[in-house]
Coordinates of C-alpha atoms in Angstrom, one line a residue:
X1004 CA -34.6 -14.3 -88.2
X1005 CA -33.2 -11.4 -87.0
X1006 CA -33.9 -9.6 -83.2
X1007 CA -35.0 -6.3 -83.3
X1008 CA -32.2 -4.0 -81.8
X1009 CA -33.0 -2.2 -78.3
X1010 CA -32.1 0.9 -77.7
X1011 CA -30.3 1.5 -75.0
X1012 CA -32.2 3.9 -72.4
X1013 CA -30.2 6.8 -71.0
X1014 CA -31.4 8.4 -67.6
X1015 CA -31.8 12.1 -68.1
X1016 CA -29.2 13.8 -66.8
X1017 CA -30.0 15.9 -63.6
X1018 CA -28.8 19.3 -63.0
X1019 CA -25.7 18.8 -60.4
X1020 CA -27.3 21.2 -56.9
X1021 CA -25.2 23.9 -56.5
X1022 CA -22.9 23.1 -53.2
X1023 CA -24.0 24.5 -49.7
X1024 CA -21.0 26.6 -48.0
X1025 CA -21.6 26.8 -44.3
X1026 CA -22.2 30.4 -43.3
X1027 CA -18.9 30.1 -40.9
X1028 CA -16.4 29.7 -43.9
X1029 CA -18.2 32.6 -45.7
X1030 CA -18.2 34.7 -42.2
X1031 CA -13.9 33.5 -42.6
X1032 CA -13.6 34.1 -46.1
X1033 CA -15.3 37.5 -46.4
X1034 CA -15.0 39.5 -43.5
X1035 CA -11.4 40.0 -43.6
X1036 CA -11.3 41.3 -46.9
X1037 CA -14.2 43.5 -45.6
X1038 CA -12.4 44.9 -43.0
X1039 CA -9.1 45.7 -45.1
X1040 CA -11.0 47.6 -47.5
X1041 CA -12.5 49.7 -45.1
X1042 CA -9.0 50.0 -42.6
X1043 CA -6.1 52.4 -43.2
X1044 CA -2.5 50.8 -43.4
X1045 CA -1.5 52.1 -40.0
X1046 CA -4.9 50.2 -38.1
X1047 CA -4.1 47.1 -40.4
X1048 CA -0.5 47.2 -39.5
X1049 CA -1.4 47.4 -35.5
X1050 CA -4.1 44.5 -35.4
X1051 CA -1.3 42.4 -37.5
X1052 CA 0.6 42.9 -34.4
X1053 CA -1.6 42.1 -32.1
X1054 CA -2.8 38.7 -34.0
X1055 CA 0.8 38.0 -34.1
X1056 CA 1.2 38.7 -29.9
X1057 CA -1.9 36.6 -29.6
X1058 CA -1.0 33.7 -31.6
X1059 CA 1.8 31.7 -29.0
X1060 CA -0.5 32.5 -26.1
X1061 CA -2.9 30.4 -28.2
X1062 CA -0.6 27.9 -29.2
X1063 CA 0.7 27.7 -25.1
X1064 CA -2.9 27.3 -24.4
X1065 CA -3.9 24.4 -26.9
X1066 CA -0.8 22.8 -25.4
X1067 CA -2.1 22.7 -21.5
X1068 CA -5.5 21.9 -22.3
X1069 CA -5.8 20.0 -25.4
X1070 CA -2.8 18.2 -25.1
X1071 CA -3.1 16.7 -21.7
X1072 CA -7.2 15.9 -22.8
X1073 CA -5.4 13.8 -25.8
X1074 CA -2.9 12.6 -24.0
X1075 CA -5.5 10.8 -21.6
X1076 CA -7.5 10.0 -24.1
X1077 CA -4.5 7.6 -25.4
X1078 CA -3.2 6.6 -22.4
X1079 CA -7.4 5.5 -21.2
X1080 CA -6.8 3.4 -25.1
X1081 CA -4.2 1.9 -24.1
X1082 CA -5.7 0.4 -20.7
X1083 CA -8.3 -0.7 -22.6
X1084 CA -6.7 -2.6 -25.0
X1085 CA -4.1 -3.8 -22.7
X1086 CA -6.9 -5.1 -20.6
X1087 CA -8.4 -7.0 -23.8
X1088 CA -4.9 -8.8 -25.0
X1089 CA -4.0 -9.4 -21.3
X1090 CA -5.7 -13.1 -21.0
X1091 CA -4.3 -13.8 -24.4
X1092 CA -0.9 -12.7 -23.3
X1093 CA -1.3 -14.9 -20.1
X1094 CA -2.4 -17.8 -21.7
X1095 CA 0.2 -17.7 -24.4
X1096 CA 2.9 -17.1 -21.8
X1097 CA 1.3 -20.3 -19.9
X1098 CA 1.6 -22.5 -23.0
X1099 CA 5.3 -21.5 -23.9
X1100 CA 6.5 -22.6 -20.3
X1101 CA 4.3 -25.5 -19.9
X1102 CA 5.2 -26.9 -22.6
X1103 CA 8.7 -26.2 -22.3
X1104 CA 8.6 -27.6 -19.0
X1105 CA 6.6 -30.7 -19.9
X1106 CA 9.4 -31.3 -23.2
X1107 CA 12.0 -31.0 -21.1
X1108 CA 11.4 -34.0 -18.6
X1109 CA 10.5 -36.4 -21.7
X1110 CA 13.7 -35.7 -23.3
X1111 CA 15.3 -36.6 -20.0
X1112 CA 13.1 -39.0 -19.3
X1113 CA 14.2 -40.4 -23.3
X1114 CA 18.2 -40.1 -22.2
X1115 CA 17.0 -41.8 -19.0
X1116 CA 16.2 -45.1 -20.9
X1117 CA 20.0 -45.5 -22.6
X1118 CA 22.0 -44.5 -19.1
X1119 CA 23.9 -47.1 -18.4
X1120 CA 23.7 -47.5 -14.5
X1121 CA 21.5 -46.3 -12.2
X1122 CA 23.7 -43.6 -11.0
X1123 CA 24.0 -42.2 -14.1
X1124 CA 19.7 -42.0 -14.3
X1125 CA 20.0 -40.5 -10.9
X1126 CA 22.1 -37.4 -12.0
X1127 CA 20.2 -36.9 -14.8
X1128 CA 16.8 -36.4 -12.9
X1129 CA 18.7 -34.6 -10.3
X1130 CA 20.1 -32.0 -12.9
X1131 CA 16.3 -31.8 -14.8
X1132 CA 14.6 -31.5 -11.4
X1133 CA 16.8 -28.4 -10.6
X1134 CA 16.1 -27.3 -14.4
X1135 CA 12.7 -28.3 -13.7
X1136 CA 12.3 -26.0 -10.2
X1137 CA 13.8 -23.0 -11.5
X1138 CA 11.3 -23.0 -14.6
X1139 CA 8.4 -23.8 -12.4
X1140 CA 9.2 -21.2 -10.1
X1141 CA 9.6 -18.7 -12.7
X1142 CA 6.1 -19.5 -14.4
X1143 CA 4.2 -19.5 -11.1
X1144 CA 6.0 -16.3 -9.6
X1145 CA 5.9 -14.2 -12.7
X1146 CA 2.2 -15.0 -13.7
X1147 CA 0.7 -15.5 -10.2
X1148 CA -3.1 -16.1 -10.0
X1149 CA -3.8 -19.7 -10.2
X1150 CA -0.8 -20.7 -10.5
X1151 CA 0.5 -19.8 -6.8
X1152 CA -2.0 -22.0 -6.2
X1153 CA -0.7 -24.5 -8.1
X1154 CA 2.7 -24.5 -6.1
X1155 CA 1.3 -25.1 -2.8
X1156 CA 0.1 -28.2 -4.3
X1157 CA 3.0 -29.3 -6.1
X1158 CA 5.5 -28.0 -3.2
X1159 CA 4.7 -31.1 -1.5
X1160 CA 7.6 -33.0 0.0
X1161 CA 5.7 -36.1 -0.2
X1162 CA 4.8 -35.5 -3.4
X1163 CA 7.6 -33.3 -5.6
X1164 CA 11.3 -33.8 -6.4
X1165 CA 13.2 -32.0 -3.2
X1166 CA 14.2 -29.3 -5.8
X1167 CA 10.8 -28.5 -6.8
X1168 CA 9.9 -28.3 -2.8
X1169 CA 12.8 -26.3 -1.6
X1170 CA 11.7 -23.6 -4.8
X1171 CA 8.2 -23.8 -4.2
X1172 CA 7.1 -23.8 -0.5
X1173 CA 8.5 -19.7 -0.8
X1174 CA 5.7 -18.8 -2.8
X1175 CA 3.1 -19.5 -0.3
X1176 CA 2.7 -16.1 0.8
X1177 CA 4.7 -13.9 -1.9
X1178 CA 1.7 -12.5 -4.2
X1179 CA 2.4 -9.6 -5.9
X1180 CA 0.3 -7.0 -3.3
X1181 CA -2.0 -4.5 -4.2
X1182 CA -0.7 -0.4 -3.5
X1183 CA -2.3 1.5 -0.1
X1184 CA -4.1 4.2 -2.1
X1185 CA -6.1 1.1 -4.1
X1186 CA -6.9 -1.0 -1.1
X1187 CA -8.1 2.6 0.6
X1188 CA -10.5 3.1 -2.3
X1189 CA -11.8 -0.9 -2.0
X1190 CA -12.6 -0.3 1.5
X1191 CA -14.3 2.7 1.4
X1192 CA -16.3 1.8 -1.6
X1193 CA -17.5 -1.2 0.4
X1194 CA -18.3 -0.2 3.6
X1195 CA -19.4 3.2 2.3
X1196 CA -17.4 5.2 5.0
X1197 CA -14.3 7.3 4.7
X1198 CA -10.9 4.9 6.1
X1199 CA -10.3 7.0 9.0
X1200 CA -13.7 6.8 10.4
X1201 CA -13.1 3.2 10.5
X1202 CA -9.9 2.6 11.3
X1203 CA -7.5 3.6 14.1
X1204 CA -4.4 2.5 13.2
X1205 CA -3.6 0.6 9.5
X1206 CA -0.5 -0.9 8.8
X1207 CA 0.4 -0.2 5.2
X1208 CA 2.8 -3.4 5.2
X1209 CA 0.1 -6.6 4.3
X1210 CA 1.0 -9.5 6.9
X1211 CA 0.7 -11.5 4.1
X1212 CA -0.7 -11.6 0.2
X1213 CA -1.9 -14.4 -1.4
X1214 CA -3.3 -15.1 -5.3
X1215 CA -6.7 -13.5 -4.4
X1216 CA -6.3 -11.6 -1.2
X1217 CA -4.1 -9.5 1.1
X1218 CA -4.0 -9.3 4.5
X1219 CA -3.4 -5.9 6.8
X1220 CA -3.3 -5.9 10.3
X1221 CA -5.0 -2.9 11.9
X1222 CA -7.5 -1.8 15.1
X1223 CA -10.7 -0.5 14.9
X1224 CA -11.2 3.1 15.9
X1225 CA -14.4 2.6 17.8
X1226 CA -13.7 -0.6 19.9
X1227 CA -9.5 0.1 19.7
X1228 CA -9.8 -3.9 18.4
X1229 CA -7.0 -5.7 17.0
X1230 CA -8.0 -7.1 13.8
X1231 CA -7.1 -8.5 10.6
X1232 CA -8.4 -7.1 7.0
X1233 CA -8.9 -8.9 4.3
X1234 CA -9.3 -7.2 1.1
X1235 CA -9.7 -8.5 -2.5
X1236 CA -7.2 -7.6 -5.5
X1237 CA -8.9 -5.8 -8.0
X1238 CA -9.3 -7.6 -11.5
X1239 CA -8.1 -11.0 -10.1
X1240 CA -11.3 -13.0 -10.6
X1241 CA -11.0 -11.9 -14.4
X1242 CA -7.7 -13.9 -14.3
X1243 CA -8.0 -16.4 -12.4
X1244 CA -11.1 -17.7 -14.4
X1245 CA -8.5 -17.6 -17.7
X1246 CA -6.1 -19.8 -15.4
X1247 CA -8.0 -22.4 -14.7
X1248 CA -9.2 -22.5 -18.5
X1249 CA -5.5 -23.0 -19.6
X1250 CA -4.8 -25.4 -16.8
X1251 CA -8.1 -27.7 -17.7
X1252 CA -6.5 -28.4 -20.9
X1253 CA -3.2 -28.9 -20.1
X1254 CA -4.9 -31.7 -17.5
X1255 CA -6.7 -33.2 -20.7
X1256 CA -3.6 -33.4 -22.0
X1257 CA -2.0 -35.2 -19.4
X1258 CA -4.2 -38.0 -18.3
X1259 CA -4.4 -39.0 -22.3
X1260 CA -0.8 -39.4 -22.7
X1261 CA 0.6 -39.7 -19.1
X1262 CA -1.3 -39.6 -16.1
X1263 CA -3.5 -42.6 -15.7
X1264 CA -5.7 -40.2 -13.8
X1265 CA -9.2 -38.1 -14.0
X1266 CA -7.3 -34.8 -14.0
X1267 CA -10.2 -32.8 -15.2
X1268 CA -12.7 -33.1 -12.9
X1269 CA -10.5 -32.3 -10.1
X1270 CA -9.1 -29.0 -12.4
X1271 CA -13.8 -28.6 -12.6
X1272 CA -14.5 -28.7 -8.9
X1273 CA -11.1 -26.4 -8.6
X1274 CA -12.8 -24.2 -10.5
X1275 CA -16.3 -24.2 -8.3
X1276 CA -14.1 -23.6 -5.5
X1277 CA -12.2 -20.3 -6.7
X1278 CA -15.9 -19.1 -7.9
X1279 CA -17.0 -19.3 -4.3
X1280 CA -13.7 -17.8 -3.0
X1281 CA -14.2 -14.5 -4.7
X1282 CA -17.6 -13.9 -2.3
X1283 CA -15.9 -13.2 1.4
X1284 CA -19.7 -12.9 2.8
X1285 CA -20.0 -17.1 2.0
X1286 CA -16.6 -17.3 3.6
X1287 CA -17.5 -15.5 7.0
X1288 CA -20.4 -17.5 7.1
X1289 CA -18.5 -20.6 6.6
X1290 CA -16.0 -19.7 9.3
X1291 CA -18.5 -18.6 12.0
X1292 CA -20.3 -22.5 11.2
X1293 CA -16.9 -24.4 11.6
X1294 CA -15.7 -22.3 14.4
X1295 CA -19.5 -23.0 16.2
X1296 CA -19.9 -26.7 15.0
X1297 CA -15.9 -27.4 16.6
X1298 CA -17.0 -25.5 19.8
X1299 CA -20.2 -27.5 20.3
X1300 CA -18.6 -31.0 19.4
X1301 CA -15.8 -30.9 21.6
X1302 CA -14.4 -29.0 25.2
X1303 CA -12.2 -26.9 24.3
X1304 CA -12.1 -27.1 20.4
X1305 CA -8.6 -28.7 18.6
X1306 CA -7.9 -25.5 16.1
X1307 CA -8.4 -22.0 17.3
X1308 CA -10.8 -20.2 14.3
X1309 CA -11.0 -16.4 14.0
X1310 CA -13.8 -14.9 14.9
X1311 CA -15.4 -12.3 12.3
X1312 CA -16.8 -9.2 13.2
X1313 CA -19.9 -8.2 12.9
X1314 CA -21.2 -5.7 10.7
X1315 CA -17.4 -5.6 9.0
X1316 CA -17.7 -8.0 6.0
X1317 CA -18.4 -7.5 2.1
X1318 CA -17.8 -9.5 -1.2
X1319 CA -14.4 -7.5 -1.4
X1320 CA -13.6 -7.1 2.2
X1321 CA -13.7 -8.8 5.6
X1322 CA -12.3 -7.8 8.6
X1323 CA -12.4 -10.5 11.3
X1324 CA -10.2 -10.7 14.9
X1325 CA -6.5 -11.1 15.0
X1326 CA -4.7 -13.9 15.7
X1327 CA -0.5 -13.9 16.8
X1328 CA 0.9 -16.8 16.0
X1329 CA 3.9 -18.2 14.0
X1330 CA 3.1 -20.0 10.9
X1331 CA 3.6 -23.7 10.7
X1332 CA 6.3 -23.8 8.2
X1333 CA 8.6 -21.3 10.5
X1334 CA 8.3 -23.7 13.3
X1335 CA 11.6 -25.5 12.9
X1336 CA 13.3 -21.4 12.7
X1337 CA 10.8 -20.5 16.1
X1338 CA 12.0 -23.2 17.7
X1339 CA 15.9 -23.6 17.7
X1340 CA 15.8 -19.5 18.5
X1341 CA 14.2 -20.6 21.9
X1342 CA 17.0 -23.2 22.2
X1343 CA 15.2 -26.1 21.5
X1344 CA 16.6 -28.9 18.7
X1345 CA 14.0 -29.2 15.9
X1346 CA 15.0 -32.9 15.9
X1347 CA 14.8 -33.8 19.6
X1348 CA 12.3 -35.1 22.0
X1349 CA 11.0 -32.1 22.7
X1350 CA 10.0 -30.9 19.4
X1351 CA 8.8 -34.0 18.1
X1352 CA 6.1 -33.9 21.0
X1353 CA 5.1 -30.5 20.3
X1354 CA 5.1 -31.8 16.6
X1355 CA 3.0 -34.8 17.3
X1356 CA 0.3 -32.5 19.1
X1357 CA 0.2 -30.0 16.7
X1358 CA -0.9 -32.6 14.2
X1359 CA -3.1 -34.7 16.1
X1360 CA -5.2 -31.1 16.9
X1361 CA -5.0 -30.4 13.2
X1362 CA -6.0 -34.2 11.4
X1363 CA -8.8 -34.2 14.2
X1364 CA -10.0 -30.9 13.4
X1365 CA -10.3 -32.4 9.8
X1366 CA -11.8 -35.8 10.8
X1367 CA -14.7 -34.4 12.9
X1368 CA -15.6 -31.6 10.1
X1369 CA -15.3 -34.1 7.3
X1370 CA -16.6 -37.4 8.9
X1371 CA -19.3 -35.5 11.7
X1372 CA -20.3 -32.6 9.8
X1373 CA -19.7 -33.0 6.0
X1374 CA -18.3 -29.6 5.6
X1375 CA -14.9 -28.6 6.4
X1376 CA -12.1 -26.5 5.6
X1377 CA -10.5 -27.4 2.5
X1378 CA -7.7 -25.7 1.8
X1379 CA -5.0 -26.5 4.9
X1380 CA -1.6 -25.6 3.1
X1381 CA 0.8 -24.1 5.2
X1382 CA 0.3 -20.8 4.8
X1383 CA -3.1 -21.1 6.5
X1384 CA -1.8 -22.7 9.5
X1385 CA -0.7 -20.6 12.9
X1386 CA 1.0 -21.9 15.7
X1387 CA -0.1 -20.3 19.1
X1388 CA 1.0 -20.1 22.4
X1389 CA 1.1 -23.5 24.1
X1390 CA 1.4 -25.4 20.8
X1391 CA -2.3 -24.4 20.0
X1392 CA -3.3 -24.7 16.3
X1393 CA -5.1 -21.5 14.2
X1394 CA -6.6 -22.4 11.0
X1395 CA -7.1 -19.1 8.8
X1396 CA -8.5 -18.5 5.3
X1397 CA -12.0 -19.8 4.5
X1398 CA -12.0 -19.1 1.0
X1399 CA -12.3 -22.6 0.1
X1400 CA -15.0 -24.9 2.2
X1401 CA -16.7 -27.7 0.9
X1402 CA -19.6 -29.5 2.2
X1403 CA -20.2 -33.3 0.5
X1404 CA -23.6 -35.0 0.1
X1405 CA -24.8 -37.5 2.9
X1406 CA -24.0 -40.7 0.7
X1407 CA -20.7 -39.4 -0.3
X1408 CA -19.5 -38.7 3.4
X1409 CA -21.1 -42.2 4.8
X1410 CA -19.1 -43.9 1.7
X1411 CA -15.9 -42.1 2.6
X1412 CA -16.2 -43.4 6.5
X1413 CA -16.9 -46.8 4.9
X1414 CA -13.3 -46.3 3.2
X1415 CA -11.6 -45.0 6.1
X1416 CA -12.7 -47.7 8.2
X1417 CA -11.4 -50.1 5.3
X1418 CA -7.8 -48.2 5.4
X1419 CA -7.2 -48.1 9.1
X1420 CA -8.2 -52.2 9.0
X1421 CA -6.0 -52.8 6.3
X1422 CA -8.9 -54.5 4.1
X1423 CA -8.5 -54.8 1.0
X1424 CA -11.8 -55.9 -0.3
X1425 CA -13.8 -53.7 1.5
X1426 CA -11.5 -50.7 0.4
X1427 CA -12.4 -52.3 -3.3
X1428 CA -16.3 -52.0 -2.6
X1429 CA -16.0 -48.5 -1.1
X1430 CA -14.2 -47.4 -3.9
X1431 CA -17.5 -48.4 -6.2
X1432 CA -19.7 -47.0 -3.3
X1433 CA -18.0 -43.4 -3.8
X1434 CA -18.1 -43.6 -7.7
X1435 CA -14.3 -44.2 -8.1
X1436 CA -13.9 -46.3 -11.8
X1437 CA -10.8 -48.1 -12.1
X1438 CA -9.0 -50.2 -14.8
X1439 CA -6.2 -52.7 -14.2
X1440 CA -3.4 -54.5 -15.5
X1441 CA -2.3 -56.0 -12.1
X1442 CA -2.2 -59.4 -11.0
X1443 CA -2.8 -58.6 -7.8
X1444 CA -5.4 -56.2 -8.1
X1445 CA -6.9 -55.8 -4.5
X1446 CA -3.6 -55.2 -3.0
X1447 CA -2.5 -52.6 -5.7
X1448 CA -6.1 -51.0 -5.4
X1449 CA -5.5 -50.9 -1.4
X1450 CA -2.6 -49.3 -1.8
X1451 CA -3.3 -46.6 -4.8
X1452 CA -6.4 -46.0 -1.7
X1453 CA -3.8 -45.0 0.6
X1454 CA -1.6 -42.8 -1.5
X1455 CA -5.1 -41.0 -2.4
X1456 CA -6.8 -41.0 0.7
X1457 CA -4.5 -41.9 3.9
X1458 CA -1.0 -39.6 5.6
X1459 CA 1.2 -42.4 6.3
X1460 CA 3.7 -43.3 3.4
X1461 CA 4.6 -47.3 2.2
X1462 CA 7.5 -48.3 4.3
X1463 CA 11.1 -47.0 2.2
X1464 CA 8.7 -44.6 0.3
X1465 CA 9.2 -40.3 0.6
X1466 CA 7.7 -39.4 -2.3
X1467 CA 4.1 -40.1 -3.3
X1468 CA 4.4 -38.6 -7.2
X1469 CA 2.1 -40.0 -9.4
X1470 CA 5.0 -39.5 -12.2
X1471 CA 7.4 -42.3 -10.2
X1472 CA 8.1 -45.8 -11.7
X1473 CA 6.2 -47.8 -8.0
X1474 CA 3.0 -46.0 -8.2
X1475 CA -0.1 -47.8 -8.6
X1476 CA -0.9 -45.5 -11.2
X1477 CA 0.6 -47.2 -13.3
X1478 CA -1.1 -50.9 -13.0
X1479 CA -4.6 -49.5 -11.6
X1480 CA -5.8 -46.4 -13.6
X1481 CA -8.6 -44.3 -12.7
X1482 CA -10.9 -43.0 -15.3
X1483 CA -13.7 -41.5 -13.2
X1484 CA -13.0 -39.6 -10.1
X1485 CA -16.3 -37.9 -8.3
X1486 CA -15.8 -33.8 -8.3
X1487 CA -17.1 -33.7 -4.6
X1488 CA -14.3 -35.9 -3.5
X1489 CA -11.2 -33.8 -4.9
X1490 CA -11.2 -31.4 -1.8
X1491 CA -10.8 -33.9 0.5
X1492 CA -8.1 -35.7 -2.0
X1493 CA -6.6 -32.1 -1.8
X1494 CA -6.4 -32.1 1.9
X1495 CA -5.1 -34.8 2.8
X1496 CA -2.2 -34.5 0.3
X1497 CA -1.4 -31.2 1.9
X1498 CA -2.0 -32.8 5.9
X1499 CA 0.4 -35.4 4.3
X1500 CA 2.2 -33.0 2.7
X1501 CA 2.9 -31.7 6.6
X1502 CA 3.3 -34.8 8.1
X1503 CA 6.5 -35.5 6.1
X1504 CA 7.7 -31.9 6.5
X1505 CA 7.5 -32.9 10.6
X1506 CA 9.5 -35.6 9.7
X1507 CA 6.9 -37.7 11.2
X1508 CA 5.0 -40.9 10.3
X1509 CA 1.1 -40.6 11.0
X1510 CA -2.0 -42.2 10.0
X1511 CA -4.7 -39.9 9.4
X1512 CA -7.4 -43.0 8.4
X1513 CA -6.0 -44.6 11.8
X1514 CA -6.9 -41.4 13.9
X1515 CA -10.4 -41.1 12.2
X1516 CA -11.5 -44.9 12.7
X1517 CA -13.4 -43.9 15.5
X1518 CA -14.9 -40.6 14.0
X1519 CA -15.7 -42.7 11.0
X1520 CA -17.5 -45.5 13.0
X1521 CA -19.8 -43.1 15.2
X1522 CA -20.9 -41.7 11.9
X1523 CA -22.1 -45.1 10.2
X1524 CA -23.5 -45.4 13.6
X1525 CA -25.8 -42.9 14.0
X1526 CA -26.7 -43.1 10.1
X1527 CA -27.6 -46.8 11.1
X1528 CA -25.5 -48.2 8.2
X1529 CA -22.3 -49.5 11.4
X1530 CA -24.3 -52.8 11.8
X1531 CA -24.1 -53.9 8.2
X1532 CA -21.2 -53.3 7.3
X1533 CA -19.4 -55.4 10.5
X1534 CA -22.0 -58.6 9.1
X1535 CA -20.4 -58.0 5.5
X1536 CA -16.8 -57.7 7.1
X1537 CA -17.8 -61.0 9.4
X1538 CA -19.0 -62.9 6.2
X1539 CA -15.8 -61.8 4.6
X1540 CA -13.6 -63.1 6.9
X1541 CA -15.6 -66.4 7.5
X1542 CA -15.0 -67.0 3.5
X1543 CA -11.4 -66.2 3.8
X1544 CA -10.8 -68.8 6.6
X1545 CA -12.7 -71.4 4.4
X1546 CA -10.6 -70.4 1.1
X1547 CA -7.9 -68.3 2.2

């Protein structure tokens, strides 16, 4: 059987239109040729001339306005894409140091292991700390943002290697600042009135400039007011956000092969916190309701706070009184230029009062009120005339549910009393989970509650690292850390962080007993939980 063949069908072929030539190139094409039939040499010979004349004026012309049009037209390209591969720059920059930084200590910590003696370990870690500083400084210096944040935690005494201190502690106030003409333009777009309406005298100098804001010092043309001006870095929120990103993972990465610690929910509620610091309306709020609630709760109030002014405050700028002072980490220069030793009598009083204003500053704001300032490093503390104490930058408040703050006096209670059980049951009252390999659990728990949550260091102990081969972190792991309770974790490692600055052994749980107890009071919850602390002891003297 055979299939019949098909002819293939061919589409007629359509008549191709004849092209369109715009009327503009016939207009080009055709007059000219027009025009030289119709001339004589001599007039064809003189407009020649006078195209030729004509043509560098045209060329000069193209080259001072269409030029400088494409030149802006690159150069606003360029932003734009510098702007798109600048968080991917950042972030790859991040992981080269980190990384570089984190390799580096496990190799030493790998040549560590075959040292023979211990002072051969010692200069080991003494050269890689150095090593260690220097890199660390470089990374936080040269990429700012977060990570100036980042050294005023880790340039701790108690906490860091003295290298990493002695590098880090000069970065609290050494942001890159943002130029006069761009601060002028923030202003004025925020209060919606020219600068020199508003100001009398500006100092172009910033007191001081930190990872999200500078600081100006300047009077107010209308009241001739002495104030201080805080006003937002343009494009740092963008930043900062990609940060804190980088910095969550790298904490992931840690407390699975290192850190027997929740790292990322601290690195989560540090990022609610910069959120809110990027609004400088919420923070003169939260200023004017510390500054009130410390001025109702006690005579004269322990920490001077600045007083805003009104009508003077946006997202991107606030302007609030000024304060003189010296700051807290000068104190030791301030004082032996007046003559006084830094290590005598004199100045450890004025050190002792300084810190006893400060820690009960913190105690009644975090015990009493539940909403405090949470970000005391030491570039946000002033000392005044008289020894007086000024507590600046607001950027960073945090106010903690009712359970969480009555569960937190219950711990502080436990610490000052040294009692280890009840520290144990206040540390499932708060939401703290823990794991352990100790034998003796409850003391190791007591004390892992005391490098957490407490000033004063173990006796023979200066630094509180979390990396060293004592801590508790390493019997006693802690898998689930409550978000709410990382700012006050934060601030008492940086009080701590002061109190071994001072040279000076202090309790902070000790101090705040008594805040802690009138609290439980008036909640009601004091009463039972002296019957549970009776029963306890009446079991201990039956099996104790």
């Amino acid at each position: 059987m055979t299939r019949g063949r098909r002819e293939p069908q061919i589409a007629p072929r359509l008549a191709s239109p004849r092209p369109q030539i715009p009327s503009v190139f016939i207009t080009i094409t055709v007059a000219p040729a027009a025009m030289t039939e119709a001339s004589n040499p001599d007039e064809l010979r003189q407009r020649e001339a006078t195209s030729s004349s004509r043509l560098p004026a045209a060329r000069s012309l193209a080259r001072e306005r269409v030029m400088p049009l494409a030149l802006a037209q690159l150069q606003d390209l360029g932003d734009r894409l510098s702007d798109r591969l600048r968080p991917w720059s950042r972030s790859a920059q991040f992981w080269v140091r980190a990384v570089d930084i984190y390799t580096s200590y496990k190799v030493c910590q790998l040549r560590a292991g075959f040292a023979k003696d211990e002072e051969e370990r010692e200069a080991m870690w003494e050269q890689q700390h150095e090593l260690g500083a220097q890199k660390m400084y470089s990374l936080c210096s040269e990429l700012g943002g977060f990570f100036l944040k980042a050294a005023q935690i880790l340039g701790k005494p108690d906490l860091a290697p003295t290298a990493w201190v002695k590098r880090l502690v000069t970065l609290c106030d050494k942001a890159p600042t943002t130029p006069i003409d761009v601060v002028r333009d923030v202003v004025e777009k925020q209060f919606g009135k020219s600068f020199d309406e508003i100001f009398g005298f500006f100092d172009v100098e910033p007191v001081g400039s930190a990872s999200i804001a500078q600081v100006h010092r300047a009077r107010l043309k209308l009241s001739n007011t002495d104030v201080a001006v805080k006003v937002q870095h343009p494009g740092a929120e963008k930043l900062m956000m990609v940060d804190i990103q980088n910095m969550q993972a790298f904490a992931l990465f840690l407390q699975k092969h290192d850190i027997n610690f929740d790292l990322f929910s601290t690195t989560k509620e540090m990022e609610k916190q910069i959120c809110y610091e990027f609004d400088f309306v919420r923070e003169a709020k939260a200023m004017e309701r510390i500054r009130e609630f410390l001025r109702l709760t006690n005579k004269k109030p322990p920490v001077i706070v600045p007083r805003v002014i009104p009508g003077m405050v946006s997202r991107e700028v606030l302007v609030m009184e000024f304060i003189e002072g010296t700051p807290i980490m000068n104190l030791g220069n301030e004082m032996a230029k007046r003559g006084i030793d830094p290590g005598g009598k004199i100045a450890t009083m004025a050190k002792q009062n300084i810190l006893r204003d400060l820690t009960l500053a913190y105690g009644q704001m975090i015990l009493k009120d539940g909403f405090f300032h949470a970000d005391p490093h030491p570039g946000n503390i002033l000392i005044c005339k008289n020894t007086e104490v000024a507590l600046l930058d607001y950027g960073q408040v945090k106010a903690m549910p009712e359970d969480l703050r009555l569960a937190y006096a219950n711990l502080v209670i436990a610490m000052a009393d040294d009692d280890c059980l009840r520290t144990k049951e206040s540390f499932r009252d708060i939401g703290i989970e823990t794991w352990s390999i100790a034998d003796n659990e409850l003391e190791e728990l007591f004390q892992l509650s005391l490098r957490m949550f407490d000033t004063r260091l173990p006796p023979g102990v200066t630094v509180m690292s979390p990396f060293s081969e004592d801590s508790s972190l390493n019997k006693i792991g802690v898998q689930s850390f409550p978000e709410e309770l990382f700012s006050v974790l934060r601030t008492i490692h940086l009080l701590r962080g002061l109190t071994v600055g001072m040279g000076l052994t202090f309790s902070c749980a000790q101090q705040w007993k008594p805040i802690a107890e009138e609290a439980l009071f008036k909640s009601g919850k004091l009463k039972a939980a002296r019957s549970r602390r009776s029963r306890r002891s009446f079991v201990r003297r039956l099996f104790c």
